[in-house]
């Protein structure tokens, strides 16, 4: 999508600090980290949010979780949180599916 911030990051039109990349997904550090470790994992295909995951694109979501598990292991993260906000009330500000991976501090539940 030409007017999507994360599609522009994937295309290299907007710079980002890459954590990992493969044919299906891209991981990069959040510009406004909410924990000592805070990166985002996004599909290269534009999907609006979890609400748009279906039988045709579900494989990339499973793949992203294998990537998260592998990166967490490689980075020595023993405890972490994976978050995806869906819609405005939940706090989604970029409408391209993304999974926040946060680690390195105590976290509370329920989230705010
Ligand atoms: P959301 O609020 O949609 O759940 O998450 C969007 C995230 O994208 C936010 O945590 C925000 O800090 C991050 N973000 C917004 N713009 C940029 C950017 O230009 N570069 C990077 N690396 N992160 C961004
Ligand atoms: Zn996009």
PDB file of C-alpha atoms and ligand atoms in Angstrom:
ATOM      1  CA  UNK A   1       0.000   0.000   0.000  1.00  0.00           C
ATOM      2  CA  UNK A   2       1.621   3.220  -1.134  1.00  0.00           C
ATOM      3  CA  UNK A   3       0.463   5.388   1.776  1.00  0.00           C
ATOM      4  CA  UNK A   4       1.290   2.884   4.525  1.00  0.00           C
ATOM      5  CA  UNK A   5       4.165   3.753   6.863  1.00  0.00           C
ATOM      6  CA  UNK A   6       5.232   0.152   7.426  1.00  0.00           C
ATOM      7  CA  UNK A   7       5.046  -0.694   3.699  1.00  0.00           C
ATOM      8  CA  UNK A   8       7.441   2.245   3.197  1.00  0.00           C
ATOM      9  CA  UNK A   9       9.756   0.876   5.886  1.00  0.00           C
ATOM     10  CA  UNK A  10       9.745  -2.547   4.177  1.00  0.00           C
ATOM     11  CA  UNK A  11      10.543  -0.859   0.850  1.00  0.00           C
ATOM     12  CA  UNK A  12      13.435   1.027   2.467  1.00  0.00           C
ATOM     13  CA  UNK A  13      11.816   4.390   1.732  1.00  0.00           C
ATOM     14  CA  UNK A  14      11.819   5.178   5.456  1.00  0.00           C
ATOM     15  CA  UNK A  15      14.896   4.119   7.456  1.00  0.00           C
ATOM     16  CA  UNK A  16      14.607   1.613  10.304  1.00  0.00           C
ATOM     17  CA  UNK A  17      16.896  -0.380  12.567  1.00  0.00           C
ATOM     18  CA  UNK A  18      16.578  -3.931  11.245  1.00  0.00           C
ATOM     19  CA  UNK A  19      16.497  -6.875  13.641  1.00  0.00           C
ATOM     20  CA  UNK A  20      15.701  -9.608  11.108  1.00  0.00           C
ATOM     21  CA  UNK A  21      14.354 -10.056   7.576  1.00  0.00           C
ATOM     22  CA  UNK A  22      13.284 -12.899   5.316  1.00  0.00           C
ATOM     23  CA  UNK A  23      11.001 -13.325   2.313  1.00  0.00           C
ATOM     24  CA  UNK A  24       7.835 -13.100   4.395  1.00  0.00           C
ATOM     25  CA  UNK A  25       8.507 -10.739   7.270  1.00  0.00           C
ATOM     26  CA  UNK A  26      10.583  -7.855   8.610  1.00  0.00           C
ATOM     27  CA  UNK A  27      11.561  -7.103  12.219  1.00  0.00           C
ATOM     28  CA  UNK A  28      12.842  -3.724  13.392  1.00  0.00           C
ATOM     29  CA  UNK A  29      13.297  -1.708  16.573  1.00  0.00           C
ATOM     30  CA  UNK A  30      10.354   0.448  17.617  1.00  0.00           C
ATOM     31  CA  UNK A  31      11.152   4.172  17.267  1.00  0.00           C
ATOM     32  CA  UNK A  32       9.589   4.845  20.695  1.00  0.00           C
ATOM     33  CA  UNK A  33      10.591   1.844  22.826  1.00  0.00           C
ATOM     34  CA  UNK A  34       8.355   0.994  25.776  1.00  0.00           C
ATOM     35  CA  UNK A  35      10.819  -1.515  27.289  1.00  0.00           C
ATOM     36  CA  UNK A  36      14.600  -2.077  27.171  1.00  0.00           C
ATOM     37  CA  UNK A  37      13.933  -4.414  24.242  1.00  0.00           C
ATOM     38  CA  UNK A  38      11.045  -3.427  21.970  1.00  0.00           C
ATOM     39  CA  UNK A  39      10.888  -4.480  18.357  1.00  0.00           C
ATOM     40  CA  UNK A  40       8.101  -5.004  15.844  1.00  0.00           C
ATOM     41  CA  UNK A  41       7.590  -7.955  13.508  1.00  0.00           C
ATOM     42  CA  UNK A  42       5.489  -7.308  10.419  1.00  0.00           C
ATOM     43  CA  UNK A  43       4.464  -9.276   7.334  1.00  0.00           C
ATOM     44  CA  UNK A  44       5.864  -7.932   4.068  1.00  0.00           C
ATOM     45  CA  UNK A  45       2.370  -8.347   2.645  1.00  0.00           C
ATOM     46  CA  UNK A  46       0.074  -5.499   3.673  1.00  0.00           C
ATOM     47  CA  UNK A  47      -2.522  -6.839   6.103  1.00  0.00           C
ATOM     48  CA  UNK A  48      -4.473  -4.242   8.067  1.00  0.00           C
ATOM     49  CA  UNK A  49      -4.547  -6.009  11.447  1.00  0.00           C
ATOM     50  CA  UNK A  50      -5.324  -9.332  13.119  1.00  0.00           C
ATOM     51  CA  UNK A  51      -8.940  -8.636  12.110  1.00  0.00           C
ATOM     52  CA  UNK A  52      -7.955  -9.246   8.477  1.00  0.00           C
ATOM     53  CA  UNK A  53      -6.193 -12.593   9.032  1.00  0.00           C
ATOM     54  CA  UNK A  54      -7.967 -15.378   7.155  1.00  0.00           C
ATOM     55  CA  UNK A  55      -7.362 -18.718   5.440  1.00  0.00           C
ATOM     56  CA  UNK A  56      -5.475 -17.016   2.606  1.00  0.00           C
ATOM     57  CA  UNK A  57      -2.854 -15.235   4.722  1.00  0.00           C
ATOM     58  CA  UNK A  58      -2.734 -17.221   7.969  1.00  0.00           C
ATOM     59  CA  UNK A  59       0.579 -18.893   7.114  1.00  0.00           C
ATOM     60  CA  UNK A  60       2.532 -15.668   7.492  1.00  0.00           C
ATOM     61  CA  UNK A  61       1.193 -15.218  11.017  1.00  0.00           C
ATOM     62  CA  UNK A  62       2.398 -18.669  12.040  1.00  0.00           C
ATOM     63  CA  UNK A  63       5.722 -17.915  10.393  1.00  0.00           C
ATOM     64  CA  UNK A  64       6.029 -14.628  12.315  1.00  0.00           C
ATOM     65  CA  UNK A  65       5.569 -16.499  15.597  1.00  0.00           C
ATOM     66  CA  UNK A  66       8.325 -18.958  14.702  1.00  0.00           C
ATOM     67  CA  UNK A  67      10.543 -15.944  13.963  1.00  0.00           C
ATOM     68  CA  UNK A  68       9.635 -14.321  17.288  1.00  0.00           C
ATOM     69  CA  UNK A  69      10.447 -17.524  19.171  1.00  0.00           C
ATOM     70  CA  UNK A  70      13.777 -17.891  17.384  1.00  0.00           C
ATOM     71  CA  UNK A  71      14.808 -14.257  17.834  1.00  0.00           C
ATOM     72  CA  UNK A  72      13.843 -14.352  21.518  1.00  0.00           C
ATOM     73  CA  UNK A  73      16.033 -17.410  21.995  1.00  0.00           C
ATOM     74  CA  UNK A  74      18.946 -15.868  20.116  1.00  0.00           C
ATOM     75  CA  UNK A  75      18.623 -12.638  22.095  1.00  0.00           C
ATOM     76  CA  UNK A  76      18.489 -14.499  25.410  1.00  0.00           C
ATOM     77  CA  UNK A  77      15.004 -13.283  26.247  1.00  0.00           C
ATOM     78  CA  UNK A  78      13.613 -15.575  28.935  1.00  0.00           C
ATOM     79  CA  UNK A  79      10.444 -13.559  29.523  1.00  0.00           C
ATOM     80  CA  UNK A  80       8.725 -11.261  27.105  1.00  0.00           C
ATOM     81  CA  UNK A  81       5.350 -10.019  25.908  1.00  0.00           C
ATOM     82  CA  UNK A  82       3.914 -10.161  22.377  1.00  0.00           C
ATOM     83  CA  UNK A  83       1.171  -7.615  21.679  1.00  0.00           C
ATOM     84  CA  UNK A  84      -0.939  -6.743  18.666  1.00  0.00           C
ATOM     85  CA  UNK A  85      -3.343  -3.819  18.899  1.00  0.00           C
ATOM     86  CA  UNK A  86      -6.441  -3.985  16.715  1.00  0.00           C
ATOM     87  CA  UNK A  87      -8.381  -0.821  15.992  1.00  0.00           C
ATOM     88  CA  UNK A  88      -8.330   2.672  17.412  1.00  0.00           C
ATOM     89  CA  UNK A  89      -9.732   1.936  20.875  1.00  0.00           C
ATOM     90  CA  UNK A  90      -7.063  -0.707  21.478  1.00  0.00           C
ATOM     91  CA  UNK A  91      -4.386   1.775  20.452  1.00  0.00           C
ATOM     92  CA  UNK A  92      -3.522   0.713  16.913  1.00  0.00           C
ATOM     93  CA  UNK A  93      -1.820   3.713  15.319  1.00  0.00           C
ATOM     94  CA  UNK A  94      -0.305   2.040  12.239  1.00  0.00           C
ATOM     95  CA  UNK A  95      -2.786   0.041  10.187  1.00  0.00           C
ATOM     96  CA  UNK A  96      -0.363  -2.616   8.963  1.00  0.00           C
ATOM     97  CA  UNK A  97      -0.374  -5.843  11.014  1.00  0.00           C
ATOM     98  CA  UNK A  98       2.442  -5.822  13.558  1.00  0.00           C
ATOM     99  CA  UNK A  99       3.436  -7.729  16.643  1.00  0.00           C
ATOM    100  CA  UNK A 100       5.214  -5.804  19.386  1.00  0.00           C
ATOM    101  CA  UNK A 101       7.855  -7.839  21.217  1.00  0.00           C
ATOM    102  CA  UNK A 102       8.703  -6.280  24.588  1.00  0.00           C
ATOM    103  CA  UNK A 103      11.200  -7.488  27.166  1.00  0.00           C
ATOM    104  CA  UNK A 104      13.650  -6.447  29.857  1.00  0.00           C
ATOM    105  CA  UNK A 105      11.417  -4.976  32.568  1.00  0.00           C
ATOM    106  CA  UNK A 106       8.672  -5.991  34.967  1.00  0.00           C
ATOM    107  CA  UNK A 107       5.238  -5.787  33.338  1.00  0.00           C
ATOM    108  CA  UNK A 108       1.810  -5.417  34.835  1.00  0.00           C
ATOM    109  CA  UNK A 109      -1.490  -7.071  33.996  1.00  0.00           C
ATOM    110  CA  UNK A 110      -4.022  -6.006  32.869  1.00  0.00           C
ATOM    111  CA  UNK A 111      -2.378  -3.660  30.382  1.00  0.00           C
ATOM    112  CA  UNK A 112      -3.549  -0.052  30.332  1.00  0.00           C
TER     113      UNK A 112
HETATM  114  P1  LIG B   1       0.573   0.566  17.376  1.00  0.00           P
HETATM  115  O1  LIG B   1       0.372   1.841  18.143  1.00  0.00           O
HETATM  116  O2  LIG B   1      -0.102   0.634  16.027  1.00  0.00           O
HETATM  117  O3  LIG B   1       0.208  -0.687  18.130  1.00  0.00           O
HETATM  118  O4  LIG B   1       2.129   0.435  17.127  1.00  0.00           O
HETATM  119  C1  LIG B   1       2.807   1.191  16.185  1.00  0.00           C
HETATM  120  C2  LIG B   1       4.212   1.316  16.663  1.00  0.00           C
HETATM  121  O5  LIG B   1       4.987   1.819  15.587  1.00  0.00           O
HETATM  122  C3  LIG B   1       4.409   2.289  17.826  1.00  0.00           C
HETATM  123  O6  LIG B   1       4.966   1.588  18.934  1.00  0.00           O
HETATM  124  C4  LIG B   1       5.352   3.344  17.265  1.00  0.00           C
HETATM  125  O7  LIG B   1       6.308   3.792  18.212  1.00  0.00           O
HETATM  126  C5  LIG B   1       5.985   2.652  16.106  1.00  0.00           C
HETATM  127  N1  LIG B   1       6.385   3.540  15.023  1.00  0.00           N
HETATM  128  C6  LIG B   1       5.652   4.555  14.483  1.00  0.00           C
HETATM  129  N2  LIG B   1       6.320   5.141  13.491  1.00  0.00           N
HETATM  130  C7  LIG B   1       7.523   4.497  13.406  1.00  0.00           C
HETATM  131  C8  LIG B   1       8.656   4.666  12.566  1.00  0.00           C
HETATM  132  O8  LIG B   1       8.715   5.529  11.681  1.00  0.00           O
HETATM  133  N3  LIG B   1       9.710   3.829  12.766  1.00  0.00           N
HETATM  134  C9  LIG B   1       9.684   2.856  13.745  1.00  0.00           C
HETATM  135  N4  LIG B   1      10.781   2.086  13.855  1.00  0.00           N
HETATM  136  N5  LIG B   1       8.617   2.669  14.542  1.00  0.00           N
HETATM  137  C10 LIG B   1       7.557   3.476  14.385  1.00  0.00           C
HETATM  138 ZN1  LIG B   2       1.375  -1.635   4.803  1.00  0.00          ZN
END
